[in-house]
GROMACS .gro file of C-alpha atoms in nm:
model
  337
    1MET     CA    1   2.489   5.685   2.300
    2THR     CA    2   2.184   5.779   2.097
    3SER     CA    3   1.932   6.014   2.255
    4GLU     CA    4   1.644   5.820   2.104
    5ARG     CA    5   1.387   5.694   2.351
    6ILE     CA    6   1.249   5.342   2.346
    7TYR     CA    7   0.970   5.135   2.495
    8VAL     CA    8   1.075   4.790   2.611
    9GLY     CA    9   0.847   4.493   2.664
   10SER     CA   10   0.964   4.219   2.901
   11TYR     CA   11   0.862   3.886   3.041
   12THR     CA   12   0.745   3.943   3.397
   13SER     CA   13   0.660   3.584   3.492
   14GLN     CA   14   1.010   3.450   3.432
   15ALA     CA   15   1.257   3.430   3.719
   16GLY     CA   16   1.439   3.763   3.728
   17GLY     CA   17   1.184   3.920   3.497
   18GLY     CA   18   1.074   4.281   3.476
   19ASP     CA   19   0.764   4.454   3.608
   20GLY     CA   20   0.603   4.549   3.278
   21ILE     CA   21   0.670   4.807   3.007
   22ALA     CA   22   0.972   5.036   3.034
   23PHE     CA   23   1.045   5.367   2.863
   24GLY     CA   24   1.321   5.621   2.833
   25PRO     CA   25   1.653   5.704   2.671
   26LEU     CA   26   1.896   5.413   2.645
   27ASP     CA   27   2.088   5.525   2.952
   28GLY     CA   28   1.779   5.574   3.164
   29ILE     CA   29   1.485   5.344   3.090
   30GLN     CA   30   1.244   5.276   3.374
   31THR     CA   31   0.913   5.099   3.425
   32VAL     CA   32   0.614   5.308   3.315
   33ALA     CA   33   0.338   5.045   3.320
   34THR     CA   34   0.293   4.737   3.533
   35VAL     CA   35   0.135   4.466   3.321
   36ALA     CA   36   0.183   4.089   3.291
   37ASP     CA   37   0.420   3.960   3.022
   38PRO     CA   38   0.397   4.245   2.768
   39SER     CA   39   0.599   4.051   2.512
   40PHE     CA   40   0.507   4.261   2.208
   41LEU     CA   41   0.425   4.630   2.170
   42VAL     CA   42   0.280   4.842   1.891
   43ARG     CA   43   0.201   5.214   1.872
   44SER     CA   44  -0.087   5.381   1.690
   45ALA     CA   45  -0.002   5.571   1.372
   46ASP     CA   46  -0.074   5.905   1.539
   47GLY     CA   47   0.155   5.819   1.831
   48ARG     CA   48  -0.120   5.868   2.093
   49PHE     CA   49  -0.172   5.508   2.203
   50LEU     CA   50   0.029   5.195   2.275
   51TYR     CA   51  -0.097   4.838   2.274
   52SER     CA   52   0.062   4.530   2.427
   53THR     CA   53   0.014   4.160   2.448
   54ASP     CA   54  -0.034   4.005   2.789
   55GLU     CA   55   0.126   3.670   2.709
   56THR     CA   56  -0.045   3.477   2.986
   57ASP     CA   57  -0.254   3.160   3.015
   58ASP     CA   58  -0.565   3.380   3.016
   59GLY     CA   59  -0.447   3.582   2.719
   60SER     CA   60  -0.538   3.947   2.684
   61VAL     CA   61  -0.434   4.267   2.510
   62ALA     CA   62  -0.392   4.604   2.680
   63ALA     CA   63  -0.443   4.963   2.562
   64PHE     CA   64  -0.252   5.261   2.699
   65ALA     CA   65  -0.270   5.636   2.641
   66ILE     CA   66   0.078   5.777   2.587
   67GLN     CA   67   0.144   6.076   2.813
   68PRO     CA   68   0.348   6.384   2.708
   69ASP     CA   69   0.650   6.254   2.899
   70GLY     CA   70   0.615   5.908   2.743
   71GLY     CA   71   0.445   5.758   3.045
   72LEU     CA   72   0.156   5.519   2.996
   73GLU     CA   73  -0.196   5.537   3.132
   74LEU     CA   74  -0.380   5.205   3.118
   75LEU     CA   75  -0.709   5.247   2.933
   76ASN     CA   76  -0.835   4.890   2.946
   77GLN     CA   77  -0.763   4.526   2.875
   78GLN     CA   78  -0.962   4.274   2.674
   79PRO     CA   79  -0.934   3.894   2.660
   80THR     CA   80  -0.815   3.746   2.332
   81GLY     CA   81  -0.995   3.416   2.384
   82GLY     CA   82  -0.666   3.231   2.346
   83VAL     CA   83  -0.355   3.127   2.534
   84HIS     CA   84  -0.027   3.324   2.533
   85PRO     CA   85  -0.084   3.601   2.275
   86CYS     CA   86   0.267   3.681   2.149
   87HIS     CA   87   0.213   3.938   1.873
   88VAL     CA   88  -0.017   4.230   1.795
   89ALA     CA   89  -0.062   4.451   1.490
   90ILE     CA   90  -0.288   4.745   1.405
   91ASP     CA   91  -0.464   4.722   1.071
   92PRO     CA   92  -0.368   5.003   0.829
   93SER     CA   93  -0.710   5.169   0.862
   94GLY     CA   94  -0.648   5.205   1.235
   95ARG     CA   95  -0.979   5.046   1.323
   96TYR     CA   96  -0.871   4.708   1.458
   97LEU     CA   97  -0.602   4.543   1.669
   98LEU     CA   98  -0.521   4.185   1.568
   99SER     CA   99  -0.345   3.942   1.800
  100ALA     CA  100  -0.184   3.600   1.755
  101ASN     CA  101  -0.243   3.349   2.034
  102TYR     CA  102   0.065   3.128   2.025
  103THR     CA  103  -0.009   2.828   2.245
  104SER     CA  104  -0.372   2.783   2.137
  105GLY     CA  105  -0.311   2.873   1.772
  106SER     CA  106  -0.578   3.136   1.714
  107VAL     CA  107  -0.623   3.494   1.596
  108ALA     CA  108  -0.837   3.759   1.766
  109VAL     CA  109  -0.962   4.092   1.631
  110HIS     CA  110  -1.055   4.382   1.862
  111PRO     CA  111  -1.202   4.714   1.750
  112LEU     CA  112  -1.018   5.029   1.852
  113ASN     CA  113  -1.236   5.300   2.001
  114GLU     CA  114  -1.182   5.670   1.932
  115ASP     CA  115  -1.040   5.717   2.280
  116GLY     CA  116  -0.782   5.447   2.209
  117SER     CA  117  -0.944   5.184   2.428
  118LEU     CA  118  -1.017   4.832   2.310
  119GLY     CA  119  -1.368   4.722   2.229
  120GLU     CA  120  -1.498   4.370   2.291
  121ARG     CA  121  -1.360   4.108   2.057
  122ALA     CA  122  -1.519   4.139   1.713
  123TYR     CA  123  -1.381   3.824   1.553
  124PHE     CA  124  -1.193   3.507   1.640
  125VAL     CA  125  -1.054   3.228   1.425
  126GLN     CA  126  -0.910   2.902   1.556
  127ARG     CA  127  -0.643   2.751   1.331
  128SER     CA  128  -0.578   2.377   1.309
  129GLY     CA  129  -0.312   2.138   1.188
  130ILE     CA  130   0.016   1.984   1.299
  131GLY     CA  131   0.370   1.941   1.170
  132PRO     CA  132   0.642   1.673   1.186
  133ASN     CA  133   0.823   1.826   1.486
  134ALA     CA  134   0.651   1.634   1.766
  135ASP     CA  135   0.771   1.867   2.042
  136ARG     CA  136   0.682   2.198   1.880
  137GLN     CA  137   0.420   2.119   1.616
  138GLU     CA  138   0.166   1.911   1.807
  139GLY     CA  139  -0.096   2.171   1.716
  140PRO     CA  140  -0.136   2.517   1.564
  141HIS     CA  141   0.081   2.799   1.702
  142ALA     CA  142   0.001   3.145   1.567
  143HIS     CA  143   0.310   3.365   1.590
  144GLN     CA  144   0.259   3.688   1.398
  145ILE     CA  145   0.009   3.915   1.225
  146ALA     CA  146   0.138   4.101   0.917
  147PHE     CA  147  -0.010   4.327   0.650
  148ASP     CA  148   0.110   4.367   0.294
  149PRO     CA  149   0.248   4.709   0.191
  150ALA     CA  150  -0.083   4.811   0.034
  151GLY     CA  151  -0.277   4.715   0.344
  152ALA     CA  152  -0.511   4.506   0.134
  153TYR     CA  153  -0.435   4.166   0.288
  154VAL     CA  154  -0.358   4.038   0.636
  155PHE     CA  155  -0.141   3.735   0.708
  156ASP     CA  156  -0.121   3.513   1.014
  157ILE     CA  157   0.183   3.291   1.043
  158ASP     CA  158   0.135   2.950   1.204
  159LEU     CA  159   0.448   2.779   1.334
  160GLY     CA  160   0.263   2.463   1.433
  161SER     CA  161   0.127   2.373   1.090
  162ASP     CA  162   0.395   2.530   0.865
  163THR     CA  163   0.129   2.756   0.716
  164VAL     CA  164   0.094   3.124   0.628
  165TYR     CA  165  -0.273   3.224   0.601
  166SER     CA  166  -0.375   3.513   0.375
  167SER     CA  167  -0.704   3.693   0.434
  168THR     CA  168  -0.891   4.014   0.378
  169LEU     CA  169  -1.018   4.209   0.679
  170GLY     CA  170  -1.385   4.294   0.658
  171ALA     CA  171  -1.534   4.625   0.770
  172ASP     CA  172  -1.679   4.439   1.070
  173GLY     CA  173  -1.340   4.294   1.168
  174SER     CA  174  -1.402   3.951   1.018
  175LEU     CA  175  -1.125   3.764   0.836
  176HIS     CA  176  -1.198   3.612   0.495
  177GLU     CA  177  -0.940   3.359   0.380
  178VAL     CA  178  -0.788   3.415   0.036
  179ASP     CA  179  -0.500   3.168   0.022
  180ARG     CA  180  -0.261   2.950   0.221
  181LEU     CA  181   0.111   2.912   0.174
  182ARG     CA  182   0.254   2.581   0.286
  183ILE     CA  183   0.615   2.615   0.400
  184HIS     CA  184   0.823   2.294   0.383
  185PRO     CA  185   0.731   2.049   0.664
  186GLY     CA  186   0.909   2.111   0.993
  187ALA     CA  187   1.016   2.465   0.905
  188GLY     CA  188   0.817   2.632   1.180
  189PRO     CA  189   0.743   2.971   1.019
  190ARG     CA  190   0.754   3.248   1.279
  191HIS     CA  191   0.769   3.600   1.132
  192MET     CA  192   0.745   3.755   0.787
  193VAL     CA  193   0.819   4.087   0.617
  194PHE     CA  194   0.731   4.229   0.277
  195HIS     CA  195   0.960   4.402   0.033
  196PRO     CA  196   0.862   4.772   0.037
  197THR     CA  197   0.842   4.810  -0.341
  198ALA     CA  198   0.889   4.474  -0.516
  199GLY     CA  199   0.640   4.188  -0.525
  200ALA     CA  200   0.825   3.979  -0.267
  201ALA     CA  201   0.797   3.859   0.090
  202TYR     CA  202   1.022   3.671   0.330
  203VAL     CA  203   0.943   3.424   0.609
  204ILE     CA  204   1.191   3.330   0.882
  205ASN     CA  205   1.151   2.975   1.009
  206GLU     CA  206   1.223   2.899   1.375
  207LEU     CA  207   1.255   2.522   1.371
  208ASP     CA  208   1.509   2.463   1.091
  209SER     CA  209   1.693   2.798   1.068
  210THR     CA  210   1.581   2.886   0.717
  211LEU     CA  211   1.453   3.191   0.534
  212THR     CA  212   1.181   3.138   0.273
  213VAL     CA  213   1.174   3.386  -0.017
  214CYS     CA  214   0.842   3.432  -0.193
  215SER     CA  215   0.703   3.618  -0.489
  216TYR     CA  216   0.390   3.809  -0.394
  217ALA     CA  217   0.083   3.945  -0.571
  218ASP     CA  218  -0.283   3.994  -0.482
  219GLY     CA  219  -0.271   3.819  -0.147
  220LYS     CA  220  -0.089   3.512  -0.281
  221LEU     CA  221   0.265   3.395  -0.204
  222GLN     CA  222   0.478   3.153  -0.404
  223ILE     CA  223   0.810   3.013  -0.281
  224VAL     CA  224   1.109   3.091  -0.502
  225GLN     CA  225   1.409   3.029  -0.272
  226THR     CA  226   1.502   2.879   0.065
  227ALA     CA  227   1.822   2.994   0.236
  228SER     CA  228   1.990   2.910   0.567
  229THR     CA  229   2.013   3.175   0.840
  230ARG     CA  230   2.346   3.021   0.952
  231PRO     CA  231   2.682   2.959   0.788
  232ALA     CA  232   2.728   2.604   0.659
  233ASP     CA  233   2.811   2.340   0.923
  234SER     CA  234   2.718   2.562   1.218
  235PRO     CA  235   2.711   2.344   1.533
  236GLY     CA  236   2.438   2.319   1.794
  237GLU     CA  237   2.071   2.406   1.800
  238ASN     CA  238   1.939   2.739   1.675
  239TYR     CA  239   1.598   2.905   1.667
  240PRO     CA  240   1.549   3.219   1.455
  241ALA     CA  241   1.305   3.476   1.589
  242GLU     CA  242   1.270   3.825   1.441
  243LEU     CA  243   1.300   3.944   1.081
  244LEU     CA  244   1.344   4.302   0.955
  245ILE     CA  245   1.390   4.453   0.610
  246SER     CA  246   1.565   4.781   0.540
  247ALA     CA  247   1.356   5.073   0.417
  248ASP     CA  248   1.512   5.046   0.071
  249GLY     CA  249   1.451   4.670   0.056
  250ARG     CA  250   1.819   4.587  -0.002
  251PHE     CA  251   1.892   4.402   0.323
  252LEU     CA  252   1.721   4.159   0.560
  253TYR     CA  253   1.814   4.107   0.926
  254GLY     CA  254   1.724   3.793   1.119
  255SER     CA  255   1.797   3.696   1.479
  256ASN     CA  256   1.947   3.354   1.560
  257ARG     CA  257   1.878   3.230   1.913
  258GLY     CA  258   2.131   2.964   2.001
  259ASP     CA  259   2.403   3.088   1.768
  260ASN     CA  260   2.332   3.428   1.932
  261THR     CA  261   2.392   3.609   1.605
  262ILE     CA  262   2.218   3.845   1.369
  263ALA     CA  263   2.212   3.721   1.010
  264VAL     CA  264   2.231   3.981   0.735
  265PHE     CA  265   2.106   3.897   0.386
  266ALA     CA  266   2.161   4.102   0.071
  267VAL     CA  267   1.849   4.112  -0.147
  268ALA     CA  268   1.877   4.096  -0.528
  269ASP     CA  269   1.685   4.006  -0.843
  270GLY     CA  270   1.391   4.235  -0.779
  271GLY     CA  271   1.355   4.105  -0.428
  272LEU     CA  272   1.337   3.740  -0.532
  273SER     CA  273   1.679   3.616  -0.419
  274VAL     CA  274   1.886   3.657  -0.104
  275GLU     CA  275   2.245   3.588  -0.004
  276LEU     CA  276   2.376   3.554   0.352
  277VAL     CA  277   2.650   3.820   0.368
  278GLN     CA  278   2.714   3.858   0.741
  279THR     CA  279   2.652   3.694   1.078
  280VAL     CA  280   2.748   3.912   1.373
  281ALA     CA  281   2.733   3.830   1.744
  282SER     CA  282   2.407   3.965   1.890
  283GLY     CA  283   2.574   4.125   2.190
  284GLY     CA  284   2.410   3.887   2.437
  285ASP     CA  285   2.220   3.563   2.480
  286TRP     CA  286   1.898   3.467   2.298
  287PRO     CA  287   1.817   3.763   2.067
  288ARG     CA  288   1.438   3.742   2.048
  289HIS     CA  289   1.359   4.079   1.894
  290LEU     CA  290   1.524   4.327   1.658
  291ALA     CA  291   1.421   4.685   1.581
  292PHE     CA  292   1.553   4.971   1.370
  293SER     CA  293   1.613   5.314   1.516
  294ASN     CA  294   1.370   5.568   1.371
  295ASP     CA  295   1.629   5.707   1.130
  296GLY     CA  296   1.728   5.357   1.016
  297THR     CA  297   2.098   5.403   1.098
  298GLN     CA  298   2.103   5.170   1.399
  299LEU     CA  299   1.960   4.835   1.503
  300TYR     CA  300   1.859   4.719   1.850
  301ALA     CA  301   1.882   4.354   1.955
  302ALA     CA  302   1.686   4.247   2.263
  303ASN     CA  303   1.884   3.960   2.419
  304GLU     CA  304   1.627   3.794   2.643
  305ARG     CA  305   1.842   3.557   2.848
  306SER     CA  306   2.130   3.796   2.922
  307ASP     CA  307   1.903   4.084   3.023
  308GLN     CA  308   2.053   4.330   2.778
  309ILE     CA  309   1.977   4.530   2.465
  310ALA     CA  310   2.268   4.571   2.223
  311VAL     CA  311   2.299   4.854   1.970
  312PHE     CA  312   2.452   4.822   1.623
  313ALA     CA  313   2.543   5.077   1.359
  314ILE     CA  314   2.426   5.002   1.005
  315GLY     CA  315   2.670   5.088   0.727
  316ASN     CA  316   2.619   4.976   0.368
  317GLY     CA  317   2.371   4.725   0.506
  318LEU     CA  318   2.622   4.558   0.740
  319LEU     CA  319   2.621   4.571   1.120
  320THR     CA  320   2.887   4.697   1.359
  321ASP     CA  321   2.844   4.646   1.735
  322LEU     CA  322   2.869   4.988   1.898
  323GLY     CA  323   2.952   4.836   2.236
  324THR     CA  324   2.643   5.005   2.378
  325THR     CA  325   2.458   4.773   2.613
  326VAL     CA  326   2.138   4.856   2.796
  327SER     CA  327   2.068   4.635   3.096
  328TRP     CA  328   1.701   4.543   3.146
  329PRO     CA  329   1.540   4.223   3.277
  330LYS     CA  330   1.415   3.978   3.011
  331PRO     CA  331   1.377   4.227   2.723
  332VAL     CA  332   1.176   4.076   2.436
  333CYS     CA  333   1.047   4.378   2.241
  334VAL     CA  334   1.200   4.715   2.159
  335LEU     CA  335   0.984   4.996   2.020
  336PRO     CA  336   1.178   5.316   1.935
  337VAL     CA  337   0.984   5.643   1.942
   0.00000   0.00000   0.00000
């Protein structure tokens, strides 16, 4: 079992849920911060601070100082102005924390103070629009904040309106829209990643189990391919969640909730085409989040409904289940340190 230590975010409000954020080696994680529904975690570039969503009705984000032993000291919390924030990201300059409010479909921007604490909200944008899926697309649902490799543009992905918004981030924290990518109706875009070196980006779609491949330049995306995250004729319902890309840009990894698999795509043609080359059982039920180990040789899958984190070896891009299972209640985010 790897000696790497991880932070784990959990749902606390679900039956059988955890108490907050956990930390430790795989064989010894324990709660280090009690906070409500910390469903996504991010660490500052210098490793001194950790930030979490509080995915509650009265949405907020929390700032923690990381202690020498990995423990967390709560610095403060700030309201996002939205409902159920489900994703946070730090802008490349390190000045702002951006959050996506899922249920209310909005994006909030908070300044980061020198002591790591969160300032009062500097900017807020409410998205609008609907999609053809009456149950899931009755309104906007912001699901992720992403930055391009150059850090020049910020993207917010809206599942409810099948839209990816592209903006620049002003010095005052304001967002200035540059472009919009319309994914095919009913796709339900959830998360995206950029190719590390090529002009390409990839969007995983929750509502129809597809992966959208895009060319990318100067803040603008154009669709060039749509691929399924499942083998042909797969039965039952399925809802993709997380998407990762290898450091060399040769492989993509997507989680399939329902099929309970991890889909592996080989990337070709300068990043502009993908091929599904493997689907492997996720090691549990409902894999919401995936994360690479720091050295990129392993992958963690947080299986929310079976209360376990599975560990996979990565060899030539493909996954092998190591049989290592970490038990933790309702794990939905893994952050290796």
